[in-house]
Structures are given as C-alpha cells and as structure tokens.
Amino acid sequence: MAALMQSRARALCSRQAAAPRAALLQRPAGCVAAPARRQQPAPACALPALGGRGGAAARGCRRPLRVAANAAGAAMPAGGAPAAPAAAPLQGMKLGPAAIAVAFGCAVKFLLPAPAAITPEAWTLFSIFLSTILGLVLQPLPVGAWAFVSLCAVVASGALPFAKALGAMTSEVIWLIVISFFFAKGFEKTGLGERIANVFVAAMGRSTLGLAYGLSIAELFLSPALPSTTARAGGIFVPIIKFLSKSVGGDPETGGRKKMGAFLMQSQLQQSSYSSALFLTSGAQNLLCLQIAAELGVVVPDAFTTWFVGCLPPALLGMAITPILLFKLFPPEVKETPEAPALAKANLARMGPMSAAEKITLATISGAVVLWMTGDAIGCPAVLAAMLALATLLVTGVLTWRDCLEYSPAWDTLIWFAILISMSNGLSESGLISTFAGMVGAQLNSLNLGWQPVFFILHAAFFALHYLFASQTAHIGALYAAFLAMMLASGCPGLLSALSLAYNGNLFGGITHFASGQAAIYYGSGFNSLSEFFVYGAIFGFLSLAITLGAGWPWWKLLGWF
C-alpha cells in the first residue's frame, strides 16, 4: 500500500513539471520531473491527505501548488482586495541649503545699506540675484527649479515686472543655445557624432590627454571663421566629446561621466577662452570692444593683426598649460587607450558608408558653419543660420518635432538661462553695476597709486564682476566703457588699456555654468556637476587672467604699447 501511495505521489510530480516556473523553484527533493513527452498541466485539485510515509510524500508534492498560487496572488490581503502600492516619498526642496541661500539674500536686503543712487527695487533684485547664485551652488533644488522659484520671488517682490523678468526669452543667444542642443540630438540620432568621434580616436586616441590637445587645436583653427563660441560648442565640440566618451562606456546617465567626458568637456570649455581671445573675429564681444574704444578716442591701427599679435604669447601659453594642469587636478578614469585607434578603425569599417541621414546632417551643419562665417557680410545673424539649419533637419525628417520636444536639456537650459540673463539685464539697467564701478574708480583715484597698480586692480575687478553676469556681451556692454574710462583717467596708455581689457572679456566665459552661452551648453551635456563648474571655473578662470597679464605685460612692453 505504501508503495502504491508513493507511486501516485511521483505521478503527480510528473504532471507538475510543466507548471509555472515559480512553482518549480520550490519542488521538494523527493519529486522528480517526468520526461518532456509526458508533461501535462498540473491539476487544480490536490490529493487527499494520506497517512504514513506515502501521505507525507504526497503532501510534500502538493506544496508547490500552494507556492504557485501564492506567487500569482502576491500581496493579496486576507480580504481578497489587492494591496495599494506603496507611495513614493516626496523629493522636495532641501531645507538647509535653501535656508542658507535665502538668509544670505535677506541679510543683503535688510542689513546692508543700499547706495544712495540705487532704487529699492534694484537693491531687492540684487539681493534675490545673490540668493539665486548661492542656491545654484548649494543646490536645494535642480537648477531649473531653483531659477523658477527665484523668478517667482522677483515678480512677487516687484523687483521686475513679469515681461522684464522673462524678457531674455527672446534673446538671440538663448535660442542659439537651444538650437545647438537640437544639433547635438541630430548628431546622436543619425550616428554622425559616433562616426566623427571614431575618426578623432583613430587619429589621436592613444591617450585622453592627446584628445584634449587635438580638440583644442581644432577649435583654434575654426575660431576665426566661427565668431560664436556658443555655436562652436553646441554645433561641433559637445556632440563630438559626448561620443568620444561613450566610446569608452562613459555615459553620464549610467554613472560613467568621469571616464573621459567630464575631463574633455571642462578642458574644451576652459581652452575656448584662449581661442576666442586670440582672433578679433572669434567672438562677437571682441568687435564690440573695439567699437566702444573708438567712441572713447582709442583707435586700434590695423585691428586684426594688432589684436592677434598682442594676444599670441598668452593664448598659446594658456592652451599649452590648461589641459595638462586639468589632467593633474581632475584626472579622467581612462587615461591611456593604446588599443583605441585600432578599435576606432574597426568601428568605422563596421559602420560602413555614411547613411542618407548622416549626409543630410553633415551638409546642413556645414551650411550653418558657412553662414556663420559669412553672416556679417550677407546680413545673416548667427541665430538665423541656426534656425535655417534646424528647419532643414525637420523638413527632411532627420529630426522630428517629437525629438525636439522630448530633448529636455534644451528646454531646461532655455528656462534657467533666460531667467538669469533677465535678472542680470535688470541689474545693469538699474544702474547698480555702473554705480559699483564708479565707487571703485573713485576709491582708486583717492589712493594715488599710479597707473600700473590701477591697471592690475581694475583688471581683477572687471573679471570678478562677471559672477553677476550671464552673458559676456552683456558684461562688455555694461562695464567695458566705464573700466576703460577709469584706466585712461589714471594715465594708462590707450592701446594697452583697450586691447588688454578686450582680451579679459574672453577669459571669464567658463567661470560658472551661466557665465556664457557655451558654458550653458557644456553644463547641459551632463558630464560636469555644478560644484565642478564653480571650482574648476574659478581655478582656470583666474589662472587665465594671471597668464594673460603675466605673459602679456613684458610682451606688450616689447611691442611698444607702453
């Protein structure tokens, strides 16, 4: 009888072999699966309780059926109704960092006396702006969210009306940045960025440091023909660096940003200051400086050559030092890649000839580059060239409108950068910044230091004040004339003052993530954290000022500028 009961138990286990996998995971040791040809669905009923060893065996084989039932009805309470999923915890503002940022702004507003020439609204705007900047460092909320909270404070306090608080939404620089993000999406979607990255790796990819120098040289040669550092960043170098990093598994979304991309992004941003300063046509702010200088009576002879020769030693020295120093301070995880060139060539062979989408993207971006080069001559501003290029990508189907809508970095940058530029413009229009500059000039004149110390002090002040600006061109427009006038009044030679101050106007473009259009694009790539931007921006920004003035001073004396 016992043998008969054990036989029936084994038969039940055999029929159970085709049951759900969850049931088989807990099959008792005594159950042996039957051959596949005999598998049948397990019966819904169970054997009756049988006594003796056979009953124990049968009950053991019946347990998997209960396990399967429990697996199917997981989280089922006794009443039979499914349990409600656990609510995700709210992730709101970090109260500590927010309190510090707000307290700092309140201290400026209520404890420090405002200069007599400054209106209460301008002083309120200044205090909110300082709270905003400190909040961007402490990060109580993501950048865009904190900027929006600051916008609410600006409008609610009456510091700026709504139209002015968002007035920068129509800025050409803002939309050039946004469209540049969509160019990057086109590089990514079509595979063109990956192809170009592989070409770079095949040529210079034995080390990450070699790639940094190669990219720097490439921008140096492109900069005279591309008078927009923002366009160079968004249309060319950020997409290339993204794919260089991804080629070694360095995707910021998967935690690999420091493998290569964080170093290359920061290196390219900091070196772009020198390529922008070296040529008169490398940045729109350069031409603006010469225009303002001429209005103050300082005319630069043979402007293009004089500008280039005056900046050549400091720029080349800075470009040589920056990558290797950053490599020591902020080393990438992937330093040497001796096998990378061969792998890159294999990848290019695997990719085959360029697809139609790649060819359209390359032709479109090349057309934009040509328009950026010739825009001034034919009356086509940089933003219009970018708009035409994006329209081409949309019409040809390389990008869809949904691609643009779903590319959140572009829209995030549009919001926070526009808010910061609007606040910065409000400060400039209120006269607060020019008032501060006048106070500095009056204090320096009262000290009777001589023109040489005044020259260096004003340069340092001109540079440091950019922490209050979200645009290099806006900074030049607001302060260049005032600082040049102070230098001339102290006895500084005109040519030396005008050109050295103009060179300075290129050096602070990477000190914060909002310092310039190109900084916003590099930050939006996701490879560098906000703290890294502020720390390395300060280090290499002030280093660039020291290099320019330190190496430039004896060179300018040799040229006869003083």
XYZ file of C-alpha atoms in Angstrom:
562
model
C 0.000 0.000 0.000
C 2.816 2.397 0.912
C 4.498 1.652 -2.396
C 1.243 2.424 -4.222
C 0.867 5.792 -2.488
C 4.475 6.762 -3.280
C 3.857 5.848 -6.910
C 0.803 8.123 -7.057
C 2.795 10.951 -5.473
C 5.526 10.629 -8.101
C 2.912 10.691 -10.858
C 1.516 13.944 -9.507
C 5.017 15.469 -9.520
C 5.463 14.354 -13.124
C 2.284 16.147 -14.190
C 3.513 19.207 -12.333
C 6.679 19.522 -14.458
C 5.011 21.905 -16.912
C 3.578 24.145 -14.186
C 4.719 27.767 -13.854
C 8.368 28.272 -13.101
C 7.569 29.845 -9.754
C 6.093 26.567 -8.556
C 9.110 24.510 -9.667
C 11.539 26.692 -7.759
C 10.363 25.114 -4.507
C 9.802 21.485 -5.610
C 10.570 19.116 -2.704
C 13.642 16.946 -3.090
C 11.546 13.811 -3.434
C 9.820 14.967 -6.604
C 11.489 14.080 -9.903
C 10.360 15.714 -13.139
C 8.932 13.394 -15.759
C 10.216 13.305 -19.341
C 9.057 16.194 -21.513
C 6.730 13.969 -23.584
C 4.629 13.226 -20.517
C 4.286 16.820 -19.265
C 0.689 17.940 -18.652
C -0.863 20.909 -16.881
C -0.964 20.428 -13.130
C -4.448 19.593 -11.812
C -6.297 22.173 -9.851
C -7.198 19.609 -7.177
C -4.868 18.152 -4.545
C -4.516 14.610 -3.295
C -6.486 13.791 -0.156
C -4.463 13.590 2.988
C -2.925 10.144 3.203
C -1.350 8.585 6.235
C 2.080 7.036 6.638
C 5.192 7.897 4.628
C 3.228 7.977 1.433
C 0.931 10.665 2.848
C 3.923 12.733 3.792
C 5.332 12.422 0.308
C 2.059 13.380 -1.269
C 1.642 16.373 0.962
C 5.207 17.405 0.104
C 4.441 17.312 -3.597
C 1.262 19.285 -3.027
C 3.195 22.262 -1.502
C 4.477 23.625 -4.838
C 0.867 24.136 -5.961
C 0.276 26.387 -2.976
C 3.509 28.265 -3.740
C 2.377 28.880 -7.303
C -0.953 30.150 -6.089
C 0.721 32.477 -3.657
C 3.074 33.753 -6.381
C 0.140 34.551 -8.624
C -1.695 36.373 -5.861
C 1.244 38.184 -4.290
C 0.431 40.972 -1.878
C -3.168 39.798 -1.682
C -4.562 40.652 1.767
C -6.918 38.420 3.661
C -9.992 40.279 2.425
C -9.150 39.429 -1.207
C -8.628 43.029 -2.424
C -5.199 43.852 -3.958
C -2.929 45.921 -1.753
C -2.312 49.529 -2.795
C 1.263 50.161 -3.995
C 3.493 51.992 -1.553
C 3.579 55.731 -2.224
C 6.950 57.070 -3.413
C 8.490 59.510 -0.933
C 8.280 63.174 -1.911
C 11.529 64.693 -3.069
C 11.125 68.389 -2.468
C 13.481 71.181 -1.603
C 16.447 70.612 0.710
C 15.589 72.945 3.546
C 19.105 73.514 4.888
C 20.706 74.778 1.662
C 17.565 76.766 0.821
C 17.595 78.474 4.235
C 21.261 79.485 3.810
C 20.652 80.954 0.337
C 17.531 82.855 1.389
C 19.132 84.105 4.617
C 22.094 85.476 2.685
C 19.829 87.443 0.341
C 17.756 88.755 3.245
C 20.907 89.899 5.042
C 21.961 91.903 1.985
C 18.494 93.356 1.564
C 17.748 94.332 5.164
C 21.131 94.670 6.900
C 23.357 96.327 4.300
C 22.594 99.936 3.315
C 21.915 100.464 -0.355
C 23.952 103.136 -2.198
C 22.084 106.416 -2.451
C 21.705 106.207 -6.231
C 20.119 102.738 -6.139
C 16.350 102.310 -6.026
C 14.752 99.906 -3.503
C 13.600 97.685 -6.377
C 17.135 97.418 -7.742
C 18.501 96.544 -4.273
C 15.797 93.890 -3.876
C 16.697 92.448 -7.290
C 20.370 92.407 -6.278
C 19.617 90.503 -3.065
C 17.453 87.948 -4.904
C 20.141 87.535 -7.556
C 22.745 86.778 -4.864
C 20.379 84.245 -3.260
C 19.873 82.673 -6.661
C 23.610 82.330 -7.304
C 24.250 80.881 -3.838
C 21.352 78.478 -4.337
C 22.848 77.326 -7.624
C 25.986 76.420 -5.676
C 24.215 74.731 -2.723
C 21.520 73.119 -4.917
C 18.420 72.981 -2.701
C 16.574 72.197 -5.966
C 17.638 71.343 -9.516
C 18.986 74.337 -11.418
C 15.862 75.000 -13.463
C 13.527 74.623 -10.487
C 15.584 76.963 -8.279
C 15.758 79.552 -11.064
C 11.965 79.379 -11.423
C 11.486 79.876 -7.673
C 13.770 82.912 -7.927
C 11.702 84.206 -10.849
C 8.600 83.996 -8.650
C 10.382 85.983 -5.931
C 11.469 88.656 -8.417
C 7.959 89.183 -9.782
C 6.200 88.888 -6.411
C 8.535 91.440 -4.798
C 8.053 93.940 -7.615
C 11.773 93.981 -8.382
C 10.940 93.398 -12.050
C 7.636 93.200 -13.907
C 6.801 89.850 -15.469
C 7.638 90.990 -19.004
C 11.157 92.080 -17.996
C 11.707 89.113 -15.682
C 11.349 86.853 -18.730
C 12.495 89.368 -21.315
C 15.538 87.291 -22.269
C 13.277 84.594 -23.705
C 13.574 86.463 -26.993
C 17.375 86.719 -26.804
C 19.198 85.510 -29.901
C 21.896 83.966 -27.709
C 19.317 81.922 -25.802
C 17.785 80.469 -28.945
C 21.182 79.821 -30.496
C 21.918 77.697 -27.420
C 18.602 75.834 -27.629
C 19.018 75.078 -31.341
C 22.584 73.937 -30.706
C 21.186 71.309 -28.361
C 18.988 70.049 -31.197
C 22.059 69.849 -33.444
C 23.586 67.597 -30.801
C 20.455 65.449 -30.922
C 20.869 65.162 -34.695
C 24.497 64.046 -34.283
C 23.309 61.441 -31.792
C 20.284 60.152 -33.673
C 21.950 59.759 -37.067
C 25.210 58.297 -35.786
C 27.252 61.106 -37.332
C 28.629 62.047 -33.932
C 29.803 58.496 -33.354
C 31.479 58.440 -36.770
C 33.329 61.728 -36.188
C 34.352 60.574 -32.712
C 35.835 57.419 -34.176
C 37.774 59.465 -36.732
C 39.260 61.534 -33.893
C 40.093 58.439 -31.862
C 41.718 56.757 -34.847
C 43.951 59.791 -35.371
C 44.736 60.901 -31.791
C 43.139 58.408 -29.442
C 46.133 56.804 -27.757
C 45.523 58.949 -24.683
C 42.765 61.134 -23.294
C 45.227 63.998 -22.915
C 46.097 63.715 -26.602
C 42.417 64.015 -27.468
C 42.170 67.160 -25.324
C 45.007 68.819 -27.227
C 43.613 67.668 -30.567
C 40.189 69.161 -29.850
C 41.801 72.381 -28.661
C 43.810 72.718 -31.872
C 40.690 72.013 -33.929
C 38.804 74.848 -32.231
C 41.790 77.163 -32.617
C 41.673 76.752 -36.405
C 37.889 77.034 -36.579
C 37.506 80.058 -34.308
C 38.489 82.846 -36.764
C 35.787 81.722 -39.169
C 33.155 80.940 -36.493
C 32.587 84.136 -34.498
C 30.347 82.394 -31.963
C 31.864 80.290 -29.190
C 28.332 79.117 -28.431
C 27.864 77.824 -31.957
C 31.245 76.070 -31.916
C 30.356 74.373 -28.635
C 26.823 73.271 -29.454
C 27.220 72.524 -33.132
C 30.603 70.797 -33.150
C 32.557 70.059 -29.985
C 29.971 68.993 -27.400
C 28.468 66.339 -29.724
C 31.944 65.036 -30.603
C 33.058 64.830 -26.961
C 29.830 63.062 -25.997
C 30.524 60.280 -28.457
C 34.212 60.118 -27.592
C 33.176 59.493 -24.011
C 30.508 56.967 -24.908
C 33.062 55.054 -26.953
C 34.717 54.049 -23.658
C 31.454 53.467 -21.781
C 31.394 56.967 -20.345
C 27.700 57.834 -20.475
C 26.666 60.272 -17.697
C 23.263 58.588 -17.461
C 24.911 55.330 -16.377
C 27.412 56.868 -13.969
C 30.378 56.889 -16.350
C 30.794 60.634 -16.824
C 34.272 60.738 -15.256
C 35.759 58.079 -17.509
C 36.622 60.671 -20.132
C 33.796 63.116 -20.824
C 33.968 65.259 -17.676
C 37.651 65.997 -18.265
C 37.275 66.674 -22.007
C 34.234 68.928 -21.546
C 35.922 71.034 -18.874
C 39.196 71.175 -20.838
C 37.484 72.299 -24.027
C 35.438 74.937 -22.206
C 38.452 76.450 -20.458
C 40.587 76.416 -23.594
C 37.875 78.083 -25.642
C 38.652 81.303 -23.747
C 42.064 81.461 -25.407
C 40.861 80.619 -28.920
C 38.172 83.315 -28.560
C 40.712 85.863 -27.351
C 43.351 85.157 -30.000
C 41.445 86.378 -33.068
C 39.409 89.538 -33.459
C 36.677 87.622 -35.308
C 36.472 84.720 -32.825
C 33.791 86.348 -30.672
C 31.119 88.980 -31.151
C 32.211 90.751 -27.963
C 35.648 91.449 -29.470
C 34.293 93.715 -32.183
C 32.038 95.429 -29.641
C 35.102 96.277 -27.529
C 36.857 97.986 -30.419
C 33.700 99.923 -31.257
C 33.386 101.213 -27.679
C 37.108 102.002 -27.530
C 36.841 104.094 -30.689
C 33.971 106.055 -29.135
C 36.297 106.878 -26.216
C 39.039 108.026 -28.593
C 41.187 104.876 -28.723
C 41.502 103.699 -32.330
C 43.392 100.436 -32.890
C 45.501 100.554 -36.087
C 45.390 97.512 -38.383
C 42.946 95.992 -35.939
C 43.043 92.300 -36.943
C 46.845 91.997 -36.970
C 47.409 94.167 -33.899
C 44.858 92.179 -31.935
C 46.357 88.829 -32.996
C 49.982 89.735 -32.316
C 49.172 91.209 -28.915
C 47.370 88.073 -27.710
C 49.570 85.402 -29.306
C 52.043 84.542 -26.465
C 49.453 84.496 -23.620
C 46.975 82.462 -25.676
C 49.482 79.819 -26.784
C 50.879 79.516 -23.250
C 47.396 79.116 -21.792
C 46.422 76.498 -24.348
C 49.598 74.537 -23.574
C 49.143 74.653 -19.792
C 45.398 74.144 -19.349
C 44.944 70.501 -20.460
C 47.942 69.101 -18.590
C 47.111 71.004 -15.391
C 43.469 69.935 -15.519
C 44.670 66.388 -16.180
C 46.536 66.548 -12.846
C 43.746 68.207 -10.863
C 40.742 66.446 -12.413
C 42.106 63.246 -13.971
C 39.871 61.087 -16.178
C 39.413 57.462 -15.195
C 40.508 56.358 -18.670
C 43.947 57.879 -19.280
C 45.730 55.629 -21.756
C 43.956 53.905 -24.624
C 46.700 52.365 -26.815
C 44.258 49.982 -28.439
C 41.676 52.684 -29.151
C 42.883 53.745 -32.637
C 42.650 50.189 -33.971
C 39.218 49.709 -32.402
C 38.055 53.019 -33.845
C 39.148 51.985 -37.328
C 37.302 48.693 -36.884
C 34.191 50.607 -35.789
C 34.385 52.828 -38.859
C 34.636 49.752 -41.056
C 31.661 48.206 -39.275
C 29.596 51.383 -39.703
C 30.154 51.297 -43.447
C 29.432 54.242 -45.721
C 27.522 57.254 -44.445
C 23.745 56.937 -44.374
C 21.461 59.442 -46.049
C 20.568 60.941 -42.663
C 24.249 61.401 -41.825
C 24.928 63.083 -45.152
C 21.988 65.453 -44.690
C 23.099 66.320 -41.156
C 26.692 66.918 -42.232
C 25.645 69.075 -45.176
C 23.198 71.029 -43.013
C 25.682 71.749 -40.230
C 28.342 72.619 -42.801
C 25.921 75.063 -44.366
C 25.320 76.636 -40.965
C 29.076 76.967 -40.490
C 29.390 78.736 -43.840
C 26.606 81.136 -42.876
C 28.252 81.771 -39.513
C 31.468 82.611 -41.365
C 29.849 84.936 -43.897
C 26.888 86.139 -41.853
C 28.135 89.665 -41.237
C 28.817 90.213 -44.920
C 25.430 88.989 -46.148
C 23.321 90.189 -43.216
C 22.526 86.750 -41.774
C 22.835 86.679 -37.960
C 24.114 83.525 -36.275
C 20.738 82.618 -34.801
C 19.058 82.783 -38.234
C 21.694 80.438 -39.660
C 20.971 78.012 -36.824
C 17.205 78.309 -37.358
C 17.557 77.541 -41.058
C 19.678 74.501 -40.275
C 17.170 73.158 -37.742
C 14.306 73.750 -40.170
C 16.216 71.725 -42.778
C 16.655 68.812 -40.378
C 12.923 68.903 -39.568
C 11.762 69.161 -43.188
C 13.981 66.284 -44.303
C 12.859 64.074 -41.414
C 16.312 63.705 -39.885
C 14.761 65.127 -36.721
C 11.092 65.016 -35.813
C 9.305 67.605 -33.740
C 8.831 64.986 -31.040
C 12.623 64.562 -30.949
C 12.873 68.256 -30.143
C 10.041 68.245 -27.612
C 11.490 65.283 -25.744
C 15.043 66.656 -25.604
C 14.713 68.091 -22.103
C 18.244 69.601 -21.709
C 17.391 72.198 -24.348
C 14.182 73.362 -22.686
C 15.696 73.231 -19.204
C 18.529 75.499 -20.342
C 16.072 77.832 -22.056
C 14.249 78.398 -18.738
C 17.079 78.839 -16.254
C 19.443 80.715 -18.561
C 16.740 83.133 -19.698
C 15.820 83.867 -16.078
C 19.428 84.588 -15.109
C 20.049 86.785 -18.149
C 16.849 88.731 -17.426
C 17.922 89.344 -13.831
C 21.420 90.343 -14.944
C 20.000 92.746 -17.530
C 17.753 94.226 -14.853
C 20.745 94.902 -12.619
C 22.596 96.562 -15.459
C 19.646 98.750 -16.477
C 19.061 99.804 -12.875
C 22.500 101.407 -12.755
C 23.658 99.253 -9.836
C 26.668 97.757 -11.600
C 27.851 101.066 -13.036
C 27.426 102.602 -9.576
C 29.668 99.920 -8.077
C 32.233 100.525 -10.821
C 32.175 104.253 -10.169
C 32.694 103.687 -6.433
C 35.721 101.505 -7.174
C 37.177 104.081 -9.536
C 36.728 106.920 -7.057
C 38.387 104.900 -4.317
C 41.356 104.052 -6.546
C 41.805 107.677 -7.609
C 41.855 108.789 -3.990
C 44.745 106.424 -3.272
C 47.055 107.946 -5.922
C 48.595 104.575 -6.701
C 49.876 105.322 -10.172
C 48.569 103.812 -13.370
C 50.368 100.435 -13.153
C 48.698 99.236 -9.894
C 45.366 100.678 -11.038
C 45.733 98.741 -14.300
C 46.001 95.381 -12.498
C 43.358 96.173 -9.859
C 40.808 97.188 -12.477
C 41.501 94.057 -14.483
C 40.858 91.885 -11.416
C 37.660 93.783 -10.608
C 36.450 93.632 -14.214
C 36.972 89.865 -14.217
C 35.381 89.194 -10.808
C 32.263 91.213 -11.595
C 31.339 88.654 -14.235
C 29.899 86.492 -11.455
C 26.955 88.932 -11.672
C 26.505 88.431 -15.423
C 25.035 85.658 -17.534
C 26.432 86.905 -20.841
C 29.867 88.056 -21.986
C 28.382 90.536 -24.439
C 26.130 91.991 -21.730
C 29.149 92.375 -19.443
C 31.100 94.193 -22.163
C 28.150 96.434 -22.922
C 27.646 97.349 -19.274
C 31.194 97.741 -17.952
C 33.808 97.965 -20.710
C 33.346 101.687 -21.312
C 33.368 102.502 -17.585
C 36.514 100.488 -16.850
C 38.324 101.738 -19.945
C 37.496 105.307 -18.936
C 38.881 104.672 -15.424
C 42.098 103.259 -16.866
C 42.536 106.207 -19.217
C 41.836 108.657 -16.380
C 44.547 107.038 -14.248
C 47.109 107.509 -17.024
C 47.118 104.022 -18.602
C 48.183 104.083 -22.282
C 45.191 103.855 -24.590
C 46.181 100.908 -26.807
C 47.290 98.843 -23.810
C 44.078 99.583 -21.906
C 41.686 98.940 -24.779
C 43.169 95.653 -26.015
C 44.105 94.107 -22.665
C 40.615 94.800 -21.312
C 39.137 93.303 -24.502
C 41.252 90.163 -24.045
C 39.976 89.977 -20.470
C 36.430 89.954 -21.820
C 37.049 86.484 -23.260
C 38.577 84.887 -20.182
C 35.582 84.618 -17.838
C 33.323 82.628 -20.168
C 33.834 79.408 -18.192
C 33.858 80.528 -14.551
C 30.252 79.413 -13.946
C 27.671 77.370 -15.817
C 25.800 80.588 -16.641
C 28.828 82.740 -17.470
C 28.289 82.406 -21.230
C 26.297 80.604 -23.860
C 28.988 77.988 -24.356
C 29.197 77.328 -20.602
C 25.467 76.629 -20.515
C 25.847 74.108 -23.348
C 28.795 72.315 -21.742
C 26.902 72.141 -18.445
C 23.764 70.921 -20.197
C 25.679 67.920 -21.548
C 25.500 66.416 -18.055
C 29.175 65.485 -17.748
C 30.147 68.050 -15.102
C 28.462 68.683 -11.780
C 27.607 72.187 -10.636
C 30.296 72.152 -7.951
C 32.904 71.097 -10.520
C 31.870 74.016 -12.719
C 32.334 76.553 -9.945
C 35.591 75.076 -8.571
C 37.444 74.481 -11.833
C 35.871 77.550 -13.398
C 37.374 79.725 -10.648
C 40.761 77.982 -10.782
C 41.234 78.143 -14.528
C 39.431 81.441 -14.959
C 41.698 83.365 -12.615
C 44.662 81.372 -13.944
C 43.833 82.598 -17.456
C 43.787 86.172 -16.159
C 47.185 85.662 -14.484
C 48.631 84.101 -17.652
C 47.281 86.851 -19.908
C 48.525 89.713 -17.755
C 51.721 87.967 -16.618
C 52.868 86.810 -20.042
C 51.316 89.771 -21.805
C 52.935 92.529 -19.746
C 56.553 92.038 -20.985
C 55.310 91.218 -24.490
C 53.223 94.378 -24.681
C 56.179 96.407 -23.474
C 58.292 94.828 -26.214
C 55.642 95.789 -28.767
C 55.831 99.406 -27.575
C 52.307 99.595 -26.166
C 53.671 101.427 -23.108
